[in-house]
Amino acid sequence: MRILVLPGDGIGPEITAATLTVLGRANDVFRLGLSWQHEEIGLVSLKKEGTTLPLRVMEAARAAAGVILGPLSTYEYPPRERGGINASGELRIKLDLYANVRPARSRLGVGLTGKPVDLVIYRENTEGFYADRNMYLGGGEFMPTEDMALSLRRVTTRCCERIARRAFEAAMSRRKKVTAVHKANVFKISDGLFLREVRKVATEFPQVRLEEVIVDAMAALLLRDPMRFDVIVAENMYGDILSDEASELSGGLGLGGSINAGDELCVAQAQHGSAPDIAGKGIANPASLILSSAMLLEWMAARHSAGALAQAARAIDAAVDAVLRSPVTRTADLGGPLGTREFADAVAGKLGEE
Ligand code: NAD
């Protein structure tokens, strides 16, 4: 099975190389039969080819068994007409990767507040407030006059229904609770539609308890009592913001894995950005992309009923835990002495140990 590897910008190439060290070892130990196809995107391909996302890369993604996507310096991209395409958004929309799955679990033993965290966010990934990708033609953000800017949000029954379904399915193999995050006290129509679809799906899962929480209260409750939450389902932007909060609470932004999953394809992508402030220094924490890749293997295992992939995913997850447990095998962001490459070597070294 072929995995497309897109290193991206900033710390992307460093954490992608580290991730491939771990995946390469898992490939050998568990005999996964994976191969890698490398393609350049982002600022490198903008310079060489005039676009941050060449067409052939989209074609390669469609044909791949899975994709590993490094972070992108999208803030530095020129407008789309001058080649600045956000590959992350483009892949999500064009390949219909509608579920952004972002777990947060306290891996260092304690979270930021010293409270345990064990939750997973199911974030709708294809519409909502993201005006650069929520219209069929044209953008949802525009300026009717030079002193007025407008942004439109799109909410559809289809997208709410399918993300709610994935969340309830996930809850069935967890603590059987779904929290739907909304702002229906203000957005009575659009968030009202989201809640209507979530409630409909909930009737098909009588064993799962549904709780509804307004997004601003949610930001506080997450800090106050993180273990109250098991599976969280949210529209695009609420999910994006809350997942950074949850990840930080669980020990750090560099720790949370994340996948963008559709019915046909899955893209592993770290939760954090391209960290230009530390790019090229060899000190970035690669754990988020490593864990995202383990989630990709898990997704592929379910799709292809492949036990070895599932076993490899669990082993990588456990290896990251084992390496993080000791302060002397952590990266600089967690107060440890290891560089990006050394951390990856330590994780790879744990695979196949027992
Ligand atoms: P960021 O996540 O890149 O960085 C925030 C802070 O966290 C920085 O101090 C950074 O050094 C640190 N950090 C992030 N990842 C780390 C890691 N793995 N190890 C150690 N420290 C880490 O967010 P930002 O600074 O707001 O954005 C930088 C760029 O990334 C922007 O161009 C933005 O558009 C882009 N971005 C991309 C994605 C993506 O590709 N998915 C997501 C968010 C932001």
XYZ file of C-alpha atoms and ligand atoms in Angstrom:
398
model
C 0.000 0.000 0.000
C 1.323 3.401 -1.016
C 1.391 6.325 1.405
C 1.742 9.813 -0.060
C 4.123 11.962 2.011
C 3.815 15.772 1.814
C 6.325 17.382 4.222
C 4.937 20.949 3.985
C 6.533 24.109 5.392
C 8.457 25.295 8.480
C 9.122 22.351 10.808
C 7.181 20.099 8.382
C 10.209 18.424 6.725
C 11.855 17.739 10.129
C 8.807 16.198 11.827
C 7.898 14.280 8.647
C 11.370 12.716 8.481
C 11.024 11.798 12.165
C 7.602 10.271 11.522
C 8.971 8.182 8.658
C 11.729 6.873 10.960
C 8.998 5.499 13.239
C 6.726 4.274 10.426
C 9.679 2.651 8.629
C 10.499 0.691 11.776
C 6.817 -0.297 12.236
C 6.718 -1.353 8.579
C 9.627 -3.764 9.192
C 8.553 -5.067 12.581
C 4.886 -5.668 11.677
C 5.479 -6.493 7.981
C 2.947 -3.901 6.831
C 4.019 -3.757 3.181
C 3.856 0.066 3.084
C 5.781 2.194 0.585
C 6.218 5.957 0.466
C 5.732 8.428 -2.390
C 7.275 11.848 -1.668
C 5.923 15.050 -3.254
C 6.701 18.696 -2.593
C 3.974 21.182 -1.725
C 3.875 24.571 0.011
C 6.485 27.315 -0.270
C 9.022 24.978 -1.947
C 6.695 24.090 -4.812
C 5.472 27.696 -5.031
C 9.048 28.724 -5.824
C 9.648 25.882 -8.273
C 6.246 25.505 -9.932
C 4.287 28.653 -9.098
C 1.748 26.848 -6.924
C 1.692 25.541 -3.355
C -0.354 22.551 -4.527
C 0.506 21.127 -7.974
C -2.343 19.261 -9.693
C -0.415 15.991 -9.811
C -0.277 15.981 -6.009
C -4.089 15.975 -5.845
C -4.122 13.054 -8.289
C -1.483 11.213 -6.229
C -3.591 11.754 -3.094
C -6.682 10.290 -4.766
C -4.716 7.185 -5.729
C -2.923 6.702 -2.389
C -3.926 4.353 0.449
C -3.312 7.231 2.868
C -1.584 10.609 3.127
C 0.836 12.129 5.631
C 0.599 15.907 5.515
C 3.096 18.185 7.281
C 2.015 21.611 8.575
C 1.753 24.524 6.155
C 2.759 28.180 6.530
C -0.572 29.274 5.070
C -0.335 32.703 6.663
C 2.615 33.446 4.340
C 0.907 32.220 1.157
C 0.004 34.681 -1.618
C -3.646 34.800 -2.772
C -4.979 31.778 -4.660
C -4.720 33.595 -8.030
C -0.958 33.797 -7.442
C -0.563 30.141 -6.516
C -1.295 30.197 -2.792
C -3.583 27.210 -2.283
C -4.112 25.917 1.254
C -3.460 22.197 0.655
C -5.037 21.314 3.951
C -8.391 22.898 3.049
C -8.189 21.752 -0.566
C -7.609 18.090 0.352
C -10.443 18.186 2.903
C -12.931 19.594 0.397
C -11.888 17.894 -2.845
C -11.494 14.475 -1.200
C -14.465 14.987 1.134
C -12.508 14.358 4.334
C -15.422 15.409 6.491
C -14.304 14.205 9.923
C -11.407 15.848 11.686
C -10.753 13.487 14.590
C -8.666 15.001 17.386
C -8.079 12.998 20.541
C -6.629 14.575 23.689
C -5.289 12.266 26.399
C -2.931 13.184 29.202
C 0.205 11.397 28.104
C 2.627 12.843 30.591
C 0.453 11.666 33.447
C -0.912 15.122 34.129
C -2.390 17.866 31.973
C -1.844 21.607 32.243
C -4.220 21.815 35.229
C -2.995 18.591 36.762
C -6.316 16.954 35.881
C -6.545 13.879 33.676
C -7.908 14.292 30.148
C -9.257 11.548 27.896
C -11.540 12.792 25.158
C -11.851 12.923 21.386
C -13.207 15.779 19.303
C -15.162 15.067 16.106
C -14.894 18.329 14.222
C -16.929 18.923 11.047
C -14.285 19.570 8.420
C -15.910 20.730 5.199
C -18.134 23.777 5.851
C -19.031 26.119 8.740
C -17.212 29.426 9.131
C -14.320 28.499 6.796
C -15.206 30.959 4.081
C -12.310 29.991 1.792
C -13.897 26.565 1.217
C -17.586 26.690 2.115
C -18.988 27.842 -1.241
C -19.490 25.833 -4.441
C -18.170 28.717 -6.548
C -16.385 31.799 -5.242
C -15.544 32.540 -1.627
C -17.790 33.106 1.361
C -15.830 36.151 2.491
C -16.017 39.428 0.613
C -16.102 43.243 0.861
C -19.159 44.947 -0.617
C -17.482 48.322 0.116
C -13.977 49.217 1.273
C -15.167 49.720 4.847
C -17.233 46.566 5.189
C -16.185 42.895 5.261
C -18.661 40.005 5.364
C -18.162 36.295 6.040
C -20.788 33.635 5.473
C -21.106 30.360 7.331
C -22.593 27.266 5.724
C -24.376 24.562 7.742
C -26.097 21.639 6.004
C -28.093 18.674 7.277
C -25.856 16.245 5.342
C -22.617 17.442 6.933
C -24.116 17.705 10.440
C -25.664 14.249 10.160
C -22.512 12.469 9.045
C -20.193 14.035 11.633
C -22.759 13.290 14.353
C -22.958 9.666 13.204
C -19.169 9.227 13.341
C -19.161 10.756 16.858
C -21.869 8.407 18.160
C -20.165 5.395 16.584
C -16.928 6.377 18.339
C -18.745 6.812 21.662
C -20.000 3.218 21.447
C -16.476 1.932 21.989
C -15.609 4.577 24.606
C -17.491 5.907 27.683
C -20.782 6.212 25.759
C -21.277 9.938 26.004
C -21.455 12.591 23.272
C -21.306 16.323 23.996
C -22.656 18.496 21.184
C -21.111 21.968 21.236
C -23.149 24.833 19.817
C -24.153 28.485 20.111
C -27.845 27.989 19.340
C -28.782 30.678 21.851
C -27.482 33.177 19.244
C -27.305 31.220 15.982
C -30.798 29.871 16.469
C -31.224 28.782 12.843
C -27.785 27.476 11.845
C -26.652 25.939 15.148
C -30.294 24.970 15.635
C -30.022 22.880 12.464
C -26.791 21.285 13.751
C -28.508 20.326 17.037
C -31.583 19.004 15.228
C -29.418 16.594 13.200
C -27.356 15.528 16.227
C -30.559 14.756 18.189
C -31.902 12.724 15.261
C -28.748 10.577 15.114
C -28.827 10.217 18.924
C -32.153 8.334 18.736
C -30.334 5.531 16.868
C -27.829 5.155 19.738
C -29.958 4.726 22.890
C -26.947 3.478 24.909
C -25.107 6.780 24.336
C -25.941 9.796 26.500
C -26.217 13.123 24.646
C -25.293 16.365 26.375
C -25.562 19.810 24.757
C -23.210 22.596 25.865
C -22.913 26.187 24.620
C -19.429 26.808 23.180
C -18.319 29.592 25.543
C -19.285 27.562 28.623
C -17.539 24.598 26.999
C -14.216 26.482 26.971
C -14.516 26.930 30.748
C -15.897 23.464 31.552
C -13.035 21.812 29.667
C -10.601 23.472 32.081
C -12.750 22.859 35.139
C -13.642 19.211 34.627
C -12.048 17.627 31.519
C -13.025 14.051 32.439
C -16.689 15.055 32.161
C -16.142 14.831 28.382
C -15.771 11.697 26.297
C -16.692 12.361 22.630
C -17.269 15.963 21.574
C -18.988 16.822 18.297
C -18.715 20.355 16.939
C -18.903 22.414 13.783
C -15.648 23.377 12.085
C -14.448 26.468 13.949
C -15.676 25.554 17.449
C -13.934 22.191 17.026
C -10.722 23.802 15.792
C -10.444 26.138 18.773
C -11.544 23.641 21.430
C -9.145 20.981 20.147
C -6.141 23.276 20.725
C -7.420 23.913 24.247
C -7.929 20.202 24.895
C -4.542 19.328 23.435
C -2.745 21.919 25.556
C -4.640 20.675 28.632
C -3.512 17.138 27.940
C 0.157 18.152 28.083
C 0.959 20.293 25.043
C -0.011 21.356 21.541
C 2.825 19.248 20.140
C 1.255 16.057 21.507
C -2.165 15.607 19.964
C -2.607 13.388 16.895
C -5.206 14.222 14.271
C -6.696 12.733 11.110
C -8.936 14.099 8.394
C -11.080 11.126 7.473
C -13.595 10.535 4.718
C -15.237 7.326 3.559
C -12.508 6.670 0.956
C -9.327 8.361 2.174
C -7.605 9.537 5.326
C -4.968 12.248 5.797
C -2.767 12.271 8.901
C -1.993 15.842 9.956
C -0.486 17.256 13.141
C -2.751 19.471 15.243
C -0.237 22.316 15.368
C 1.046 24.681 12.674
C 4.409 25.042 10.895
C 6.135 26.742 13.893
C 8.370 29.024 11.742
C 10.006 30.355 14.925
C 11.790 27.027 15.505
C 12.024 25.699 11.912
C 15.373 24.235 10.854
C 16.685 23.976 14.436
C 15.996 20.272 14.880
C 14.121 20.873 18.144
C 10.450 20.491 17.123
C 8.430 17.804 18.862
C 7.354 15.270 16.220
C 4.915 13.425 18.550
C 1.769 14.969 17.049
C 2.564 13.843 13.484
C 3.813 10.442 14.700
C 0.551 9.912 16.614
C -1.472 11.194 13.629
C 0.250 8.575 11.469
C -0.648 5.883 14.019
C -4.277 7.061 13.715
C -3.958 6.779 9.921
C -2.794 3.154 10.303
C -5.798 2.511 12.574
C -8.155 3.999 9.965
C -6.516 1.869 7.229
C -6.790 -1.221 9.473
C -10.557 -0.745 9.776
C -10.947 -0.136 6.044
C -8.847 -3.103 4.941
C -9.567 -5.425 7.908
C -5.810 -5.640 8.436
C -4.867 -6.764 11.942
C -1.171 -5.962 11.511
C -1.955 -2.287 10.803
C -4.063 -2.061 13.966
C -1.315 -3.753 15.961
C 1.285 -1.317 14.587
C -0.947 1.658 15.424
C -1.321 0.502 19.044
C 2.413 -0.187 19.326
C 3.364 3.298 18.063
C 0.918 4.908 20.486
C 2.341 2.892 23.391
C 5.926 3.651 22.307
C 5.234 7.408 22.329
C 3.742 7.053 25.825
C 6.752 5.086 27.029
C 9.255 7.637 25.683
C 7.306 10.617 27.060
C 7.074 9.055 30.514
C 10.655 9.989 31.401
C 11.647 13.702 31.501
C 15.045 12.799 29.996
C 13.466 11.507 26.777
C 11.274 14.520 26.047
C 11.767 17.342 23.549
C 12.535 20.979 24.437
C 8.880 22.143 24.377
C 8.261 19.716 27.268
C 11.432 20.737 29.103
C 13.443 17.754 27.869
C 16.882 17.493 26.199
C 16.014 15.526 23.007
C 15.969 16.918 19.488
C 13.411 15.926 16.836
C 15.515 13.110 15.388
C 16.592 11.697 18.763
C 12.972 11.566 19.949
C 11.954 9.659 16.813
C 14.872 7.230 17.267
C 13.779 6.615 20.862
C 10.177 5.878 19.773
C 11.320 3.649 16.882
C 13.638 1.824 19.281
C 10.671 0.797 21.452
C 8.896 -0.938 18.555
C 9.331 -4.676 18.516
C 11.140 -4.555 21.872
C 8.887 -7.000 23.664
P 1.963 27.049 15.456
O 1.163 25.871 15.915
O 2.825 26.832 14.259
O 2.901 27.537 16.648
C 2.400 27.979 17.909
C 3.512 27.839 18.960
O 3.691 26.447 19.262
C 4.885 28.330 18.485
O 5.565 28.881 19.577
C 5.605 27.074 18.010
O 7.013 27.132 18.103
C 5.014 26.019 18.964
N 4.931 24.701 18.342
C 4.044 24.293 17.399
N 4.266 23.041 17.041
C 5.323 22.618 17.767
C 6.052 21.394 17.839
N 5.719 20.335 17.088
N 7.105 21.308 18.677
C 7.451 22.342 19.448
N 6.795 23.538 19.435
C 5.759 23.673 18.601
O 0.937 28.224 15.208
P 1.147 29.687 14.573
O 2.447 30.251 15.032
O -0.111 30.398 14.915
O 1.176 29.471 13.006
C 2.370 29.342 12.229
C 1.993 29.017 10.799
O 1.345 27.735 10.766
C 1.037 30.000 10.131
O 1.452 30.200 8.792
C -0.317 29.296 10.163
O -1.151 29.694 9.103
C 0.126 27.858 10.027
N -0.811 26.843 10.568
C -0.902 25.703 9.832
C -1.683 24.664 10.300
C -1.728 23.413 9.488
O -1.000 23.271 8.538
N -2.550 22.463 9.859
C -2.377 24.783 11.521
C -2.223 25.971 12.260
C -1.431 26.994 11.776
